[in-house]
Amino acid sequence: MKGAFAIAALLAIAPKPGFSGWGRVSIGMERTKAEAALREAKITFETKTLHKTGVQLLTFTREDGWEGAVYFDEKDPQHVNQVGFTSRPLAEKDAKAFMDAVEKSLGKPARGYDRPEESRGEKVWKGTGASLGVSWSIHDGKWTVFETYHTSDY
């Protein structure tokens, strides 16, 4: 996706108030239900294992081209504890348009920081049983945005 179409897609999937995770997969959802939700949405995913911890995750590409992963709790591997997305490198205006859409949808974040001297920042919103962190980093003039749904105590 390029240009205005890409931004329209990003704005259309911005989280809504009262979120409990990413639209299809909620924090705490049983693994079998998370897999079924992805299949129902016709999202092809792979199961991978983190070598250091042995935690399993499901990886896929979201409809807007962002790389996604559903993580399962290390102590309770049958339940989702995080859902994360990483954008492809974006122009500053596109990254800011996405972040502005999230803030417009969810209102003022519960907390956040902006560290331009370190080329990074984050904003965190609280939902219903989940938190959403939207962070960014800048490398060689390109922005990467991270959209991560966590347990509510994040």
Short mmCIF file of C-alpha atoms in Angstrom, two decimals:
data_model
loop_
_atom_site.label_atom_id
_atom_site.label_comp_id
_atom_site.label_asym_id
_atom_site.label_seq_id
_atom_site.Cartn_x
_atom_site.Cartn_y
_atom_site.Cartn_z
CA MET A 1 0.00 0.00 0.00
CA LYS A 2 1.25 3.44 -0.83
CA GLY A 3 0.28 7.03 -0.28
CA ALA A 4 -3.23 8.06 0.66
CA PHE A 5 -4.63 4.53 0.34
CA ALA A 6 -2.17 3.28 2.96
CA ILE A 7 -3.11 6.07 5.36
CA ALA A 8 -6.83 5.43 4.82
CA ALA A 9 -6.26 1.78 5.75
CA LEU A 10 -4.28 2.76 8.85
CA LEU A 11 -6.99 5.17 10.00
CA ALA A 12 -9.75 2.60 9.41
CA ILE A 13 -8.17 0.10 11.79
CA ALA A 14 -7.35 2.51 14.62
CA PRO A 15 -8.48 1.02 17.95
CA LYS A 16 -11.80 2.13 19.43
CA PRO A 17 -12.52 3.20 23.02
CA GLY A 18 -13.03 0.28 25.40
CA PHE A 19 -10.64 -1.96 23.44
CA SER A 20 -9.65 -5.28 25.05
CA GLY A 21 -6.94 -6.06 22.54
CA TRP A 22 -6.54 -5.87 18.79
CA GLY A 23 -9.96 -6.06 17.13
CA ARG A 24 -9.83 -9.80 16.41
CA VAL A 25 -7.69 -11.05 19.31
CA SER A 26 -8.21 -10.00 22.94
CA ILE A 27 -5.72 -10.09 25.76
CA GLY A 28 -6.42 -13.22 27.82
CA MET A 29 -8.17 -14.98 24.92
CA GLU A 30 -7.65 -18.73 24.76
CA ARG A 31 -5.08 -19.81 22.19
CA THR A 32 -7.56 -21.96 20.21
CA LYS A 33 -9.98 -19.01 19.98
CA ALA A 34 -7.19 -16.66 18.87
CA GLU A 35 -6.16 -19.09 16.14
CA ALA A 36 -9.80 -19.50 15.09
CA ALA A 37 -10.27 -15.70 14.96
CA LEU A 38 -7.29 -15.36 12.62
CA ARG A 39 -8.51 -18.21 10.41
CA GLU A 40 -12.04 -16.74 10.31
CA ALA A 41 -10.53 -13.46 9.12
CA LYS A 42 -8.62 -15.42 6.45
CA ILE A 43 -5.28 -14.41 7.97
CA THR A 44 -2.53 -16.92 7.30
CA PHE A 45 -0.23 -17.28 10.30
CA GLU A 46 2.80 -19.28 11.34
CA THR A 47 3.56 -20.65 14.79
CA LYS A 48 7.05 -19.75 16.00
CA THR A 49 8.96 -20.28 19.23
CA LEU A 50 11.24 -17.75 20.91
CA HIS A 51 14.49 -19.65 21.48
CA LYS A 52 15.49 -17.82 24.66
CA THR A 53 12.22 -18.36 26.56
CA GLY A 54 10.37 -21.07 24.65
CA VAL A 55 7.31 -18.79 24.40
CA GLN A 56 5.24 -19.47 21.30
CA LEU A 57 3.75 -16.84 19.06
CA LEU A 58 1.68 -16.60 15.92
CA THR A 59 3.12 -14.36 13.21
CA PHE A 60 1.27 -12.86 10.24
CA THR A 61 0.94 -9.81 8.05
CA ARG A 62 -2.03 -7.55 8.80
CA GLU A 63 -4.18 -6.22 5.94
CA ASP A 64 -2.32 -2.89 6.03
CA GLY A 65 1.05 -4.60 5.52
CA TRP A 66 2.23 -4.31 9.12
CA GLU A 67 3.92 -7.40 10.56
CA GLY A 68 1.92 -8.86 13.46
CA ALA A 69 2.51 -11.29 16.29
CA VAL A 70 0.23 -12.81 18.92
CA TYR A 71 2.23 -13.79 22.01
CA PHE A 72 1.20 -16.31 24.63
CA ASP A 73 1.93 -16.02 28.33
CA GLU A 74 5.08 -17.79 29.49
CA LYS A 75 3.33 -18.95 32.68
CA ASP A 76 0.01 -19.71 30.97
CA PRO A 77 0.86 -20.61 27.35
CA GLN A 78 -2.79 -21.20 26.40
CA HIS A 79 -3.74 -17.53 26.75
CA VAL A 80 -2.80 -14.39 24.80
CA ASN A 81 -0.81 -11.83 26.75
CA GLN A 82 0.35 -9.49 23.96
CA VAL A 83 -0.47 -8.60 20.37
CA GLY A 84 2.02 -6.45 18.50
CA PHE A 85 2.44 -4.87 15.09
CA THR A 86 5.43 -3.25 13.41
CA SER A 87 5.03 -0.92 10.46
CA ARG A 88 7.22 -0.98 7.43
CA PRO A 89 9.45 2.18 7.23
CA LEU A 90 7.13 5.16 6.91
CA ALA A 91 7.44 8.79 5.95
CA GLU A 92 7.08 11.10 8.96
CA LYS A 93 3.68 12.38 7.77
CA ASP A 94 2.31 8.84 7.46
CA ALA A 95 3.57 7.80 10.90
CA LYS A 96 2.12 10.94 12.48
CA ALA A 97 -1.20 10.44 10.65
CA PHE A 98 -1.54 6.97 12.21
CA MET A 99 -0.60 8.20 15.69
CA ASP A 100 -3.01 11.14 15.36
CA ALA A 101 -5.81 8.74 14.31
CA VAL A 102 -5.22 6.62 17.41
CA GLU A 103 -5.29 9.68 19.65
CA LYS A 104 -8.42 11.00 17.92
CA SER A 105 -10.12 7.63 18.45
CA LEU A 106 -8.98 7.01 22.04
CA GLY A 107 -8.45 10.50 23.42
CA LYS A 108 -5.54 11.67 25.54
CA PRO A 109 -3.11 8.88 26.47
CA ALA A 110 -2.72 7.77 30.09
CA ARG A 111 1.02 8.35 29.84
CA GLY A 112 3.80 8.76 27.36
CA TYR A 113 7.10 10.33 26.48
CA ASP A 114 8.74 11.95 23.49
CA ARG A 115 12.53 11.85 23.24
CA PRO A 116 13.46 13.55 19.97
CA GLU A 117 17.13 13.55 20.96
CA GLU A 118 16.93 9.73 21.02
CA SER A 119 14.63 9.54 17.95
CA ARG A 120 11.90 7.67 19.82
CA GLY A 121 8.77 8.03 21.92
CA GLU A 122 5.66 6.25 23.17
CA LYS A 123 2.06 6.88 24.22
CA VAL A 124 0.00 4.44 26.28
CA TRP A 125 -3.79 4.16 26.52
CA LYS A 126 -5.82 2.03 28.92
CA GLY A 127 -8.70 -0.03 27.56
CA THR A 128 -10.97 -2.68 29.08
CA GLY A 129 -8.60 -5.36 30.33
CA ALA A 130 -5.79 -4.20 28.05
CA SER A 131 -3.35 -1.37 27.42
CA LEU A 132 -2.18 -0.07 24.07
CA GLY A 133 1.30 1.28 23.56
CA VAL A 134 2.07 3.14 20.35
CA SER A 135 5.77 3.80 20.08
CA TRP A 136 8.01 4.99 17.31
CA SER A 137 11.63 5.19 16.34
CA ILE A 138 13.39 7.06 13.56
CA HIS A 139 16.31 5.66 11.58
CA ASP A 140 17.80 7.30 8.50
CA GLY A 141 14.81 9.63 8.26
CA LYS A 142 12.27 6.80 8.15
CA TRP A 143 9.81 6.16 10.97
CA THR A 144 8.85 2.75 12.32
CA VAL A 145 5.69 2.60 14.41
CA PHE A 146 4.95 -0.17 16.91
CA GLU A 147 1.34 -0.82 17.98
CA THR A 148 1.31 -3.17 20.97
CA TYR A 149 -1.61 -4.43 23.04
CA HIS A 150 -0.60 -5.59 26.53
CA THR A 151 -2.22 -6.75 29.72
CA SER A 152 -3.92 -3.86 31.52
CA ASP A 153 -1.06 -3.50 34.02
CA TYR A 154 1.44 -2.45 31.32
#
